[in-house]
Coordinates of C-alpha atoms and ligand atoms in Angstrom, one line a residue:
M1 CA -28.0 3.2 -16.7
P2 CA -25.2 4.0 -19.3
L3 CA -21.6 2.9 -18.5
S4 CA -21.1 6.5 -17.5
A5 CA -23.1 5.9 -14.2
S6 CA -19.9 4.0 -13.1
R7 CA -16.6 5.7 -12.3
L8 CA -13.4 5.0 -10.7
V9 CA -12.9 7.1 -7.5
P10 CA -9.5 7.6 -6.0
L11 CA -9.8 7.1 -2.3
W12 CA -8.2 9.3 0.5
G13 CA -5.4 7.9 2.1
Y14 CA -2.6 8.6 4.9
D15 CA 0.8 7.2 4.6
D16 CA 3.6 7.1 7.2
P17 CA 6.6 4.7 8.2
R18 CA 4.0 2.8 10.1
G19 CA 2.0 2.0 7.2
R20 CA -0.8 3.2 5.0
L21 CA -4.4 4.2 6.0
T22 CA -7.3 4.3 3.4
S23 CA -10.6 5.8 4.0
L24 CA -14.0 6.3 2.4
E25 CA -16.7 8.5 3.6
E26 CA -20.3 9.0 2.6
G27 CA -20.7 12.3 0.7
R28 CA -16.8 12.2 -0.4
E29 CA -16.1 9.0 -2.3
V30 CA -19.5 7.2 -1.5
P31 CA -22.4 8.8 -3.2
F32 CA -25.0 7.0 -1.2
T33 CA -25.9 6.1 2.4
V34 CA -24.1 2.9 3.2
R35 CA -26.6 0.2 4.3
R36 CA -24.5 -2.9 3.9
V37 CA -21.0 -3.9 3.5
Y38 CA -19.8 -7.4 2.3
L39 CA -16.6 -9.1 1.3
L40 CA -15.6 -11.4 -1.3
H41 CA -12.6 -13.5 -0.3
D42 CA -11.1 -17.0 -0.7
V43 CA -12.3 -16.8 -4.4
P44 CA -10.6 -19.5 -6.5
E45 CA -8.7 -18.0 -9.4
E46 CA -11.0 -19.4 -12.0
A47 CA -14.3 -18.4 -10.3
L48 CA -16.6 -16.2 -12.2
R49 CA -18.6 -13.9 -9.8
G50 CA -21.5 -11.6 -10.5
G51 CA -23.3 -12.2 -13.5
H52 CA -26.1 -10.2 -12.7
A53 CA -27.5 -6.6 -12.6
H54 CA -29.2 -4.5 -10.0
K55 CA -32.5 -2.6 -10.3
A56 CA -31.9 0.1 -7.8
L57 CA -28.7 -0.7 -5.9
H58 CA -25.6 1.4 -5.8
Q59 CA -22.3 0.1 -4.8
V60 CA -18.6 0.9 -4.4
V61 CA -16.3 -1.9 -4.9
L62 CA -12.6 -2.1 -4.1
A63 CA -9.7 -4.6 -3.9
A64 CA -8.9 -4.3 -0.1
A65 CA -6.2 -6.9 -1.0
G66 CA -5.1 -8.6 -4.2
S67 CA -6.7 -8.0 -7.6
F68 CA -9.5 -8.8 -9.9
T69 CA -11.2 -7.7 -13.0
L70 CA -14.6 -6.2 -13.0
R71 CA -16.5 -6.0 -16.3
L72 CA -19.5 -3.7 -16.6
D73 CA -22.0 -3.8 -19.5
D74 CA -25.0 -1.2 -19.9
G75 CA -26.4 -3.4 -22.7
I76 CA -24.6 -1.4 -25.5
Q77 CA -21.1 -0.6 -24.3
H78 CA -19.0 -2.7 -22.0
E79 CA -15.6 -1.9 -20.0
S80 CA -13.3 -4.0 -18.0
F81 CA -11.8 -2.5 -14.9
T82 CA -8.8 -4.0 -13.0
L83 CA -8.9 -3.3 -9.3
A84 CA -5.7 -4.0 -7.8
T85 CA -5.3 -1.2 -5.1
P86 CA -7.1 -0.4 -2.0
R87 CA -6.7 3.2 -3.0
L88 CA -9.2 3.1 -6.0
G89 CA -13.0 2.4 -5.6
L90 CA -15.5 1.5 -8.4
Y91 CA -18.8 3.2 -8.2
I92 CA -21.5 1.1 -10.0
G93 CA -25.0 2.8 -10.4
P94 CA -28.0 0.6 -11.1
G95 CA -28.9 -1.3 -14.4
L96 CA -25.3 -2.5 -15.2
W97 CA -24.6 -6.0 -15.7
R98 CA -21.4 -7.1 -13.9
T99 CA -18.9 -10.0 -14.1
L100 CA -16.0 -10.3 -11.6
E101 CA -13.3 -12.6 -12.4
S102 CA -9.5 -13.2 -12.5
F103 CA -9.0 -13.1 -8.8
S104 CA -5.5 -13.3 -7.7
P105 CA -4.7 -15.6 -4.6
G106 CA -5.6 -13.9 -1.4
T107 CA -7.8 -11.1 -2.8
V108 CA -10.4 -9.5 -0.7
A109 CA -13.0 -7.5 -2.6
L110 CA -14.8 -5.2 -0.3
V111 CA -18.2 -3.9 -1.4
L112 CA -20.2 -0.9 0.0
A113 CA -24.0 -1.0 -0.9
S114 CA -27.0 1.3 -0.6
A115 CA -29.4 -1.2 0.5
A116 CA -29.9 -4.4 2.5
Y117 CA -29.8 -7.8 0.7
D118 CA -32.9 -7.9 -1.6
E119 CA -33.1 -10.8 -4.1
G120 CA -35.9 -8.9 -5.7
D121 CA -33.3 -6.2 -6.7
Y122 CA -31.4 -8.7 -8.8
I123 CA -31.8 -9.2 -12.5
R124 CA -30.0 -12.5 -12.9
D125 CA -31.1 -13.3 -16.7
Y126 CA -29.2 -11.5 -19.5
A127 CA -32.5 -11.1 -21.5
D128 CA -34.3 -9.8 -18.7
F129 CA -31.3 -7.3 -18.2
Q130 CA -31.7 -6.3 -21.9
R131 CA -35.5 -5.6 -21.4
F132 CA -34.8 -3.7 -18.2
V133 CA -32.1 -1.3 -19.9
G134 CA -34.5 -1.2 -23.1
V135 CA -32.2 -2.7 -25.7
P136 CA -33.1 -5.3 -28.2
V137 CA -33.0 -8.9 -26.7
T138 CA -30.2 -11.0 -28.3
S139 CA -30.0 -14.7 -28.0
D140 CA -26.2 -14.9 -27.5
G141 CA -26.1 -13.6 -23.9
P142 CA -23.6 -11.2 -22.4
P143 CA -20.5 -10.2 -24.5
A144 CA -17.6 -12.7 -24.2
A145 CA -14.7 -11.6 -22.1
P146 CA -11.5 -10.7 -24.0
P147 CA -9.0 -13.4 -24.2
V148 CA -6.6 -13.3 -21.5
A149 CA -3.0 -12.3 -22.3
P150 CA -0.4 -15.2 -22.2
Ligands
TYD201 P1 -24.2 -13.1 -5.3 O1 -24.8 -11.7 -5.2 O2 -25.2 -13.9 -6.3 O3 -22.9 -13.1 -5.5 P2 -21.8 -12.6 -6.6 O4 -22.5 -11.5 -7.3 O5 -20.7 -12.2 -5.6 O6 -21.4 -13.7 -7.5 O7 -24.6 -13.8 -3.7 C1 -24.3 -15.1 -3.8 C2 -25.4 -15.6 -2.7 O8 -25.4 -14.8 -1.5 C3 -27.0 -15.4 -3.1 O9 -27.6 -16.7 -2.7 C4 -27.3 -14.1 -2.5 C5 -26.5 -14.2 -1.0 N1 -26.2 -12.8 -0.6 C6 -26.6 -12.6 0.7 O10 -27.6 -13.2 1.3 N2 -26.4 -11.3 1.1 C7 -25.6 -10.4 0.6 O11 -25.2 -9.4 1.1 C8 -25.0 -10.8 -0.6 C9 -24.2 -10.0 -1.5 C10 -25.5 -12.0 -1.2

């Protein structure tokens, strides 16, 4: 799917002196039925997660705490998103290669997914991903991440 099959979604929130509440609802911020929820936490700062695409899975990803960078690639274009607030979700449609990196200490990434875990839905090889999205297969793998600012 083209990169336009992803979008940042502002989440509903309620704030008062007792703190902040953030909610996601199916049919409101989440454009699919949620079949699975998982967390990424205790991720070392230097870790690189993701490095795959999904054939059919839809997801919404957000930083429940901390921050990280999520890079999406549709085989032609790529874009990096910094997720740094629980009030913003990133909807990711199928057919997008993703990498997650630069996790700040204490980050908790929350992922809502449209299906149960199924290894058969993963595309873990970049050339297979290029074939899946119908672009020429290159030998140099996914585009390199931009250099980190000093
Ligand atoms: P993976 O999706 O490759 O991690 P990430 O994309 O965050 O780097 O998952 C790592 C391992 O955990 C892999 O063996 C698949 C397994 N797994 C499950 O069993 N259930 C799940 O819901 C998820 C997301 C992964």
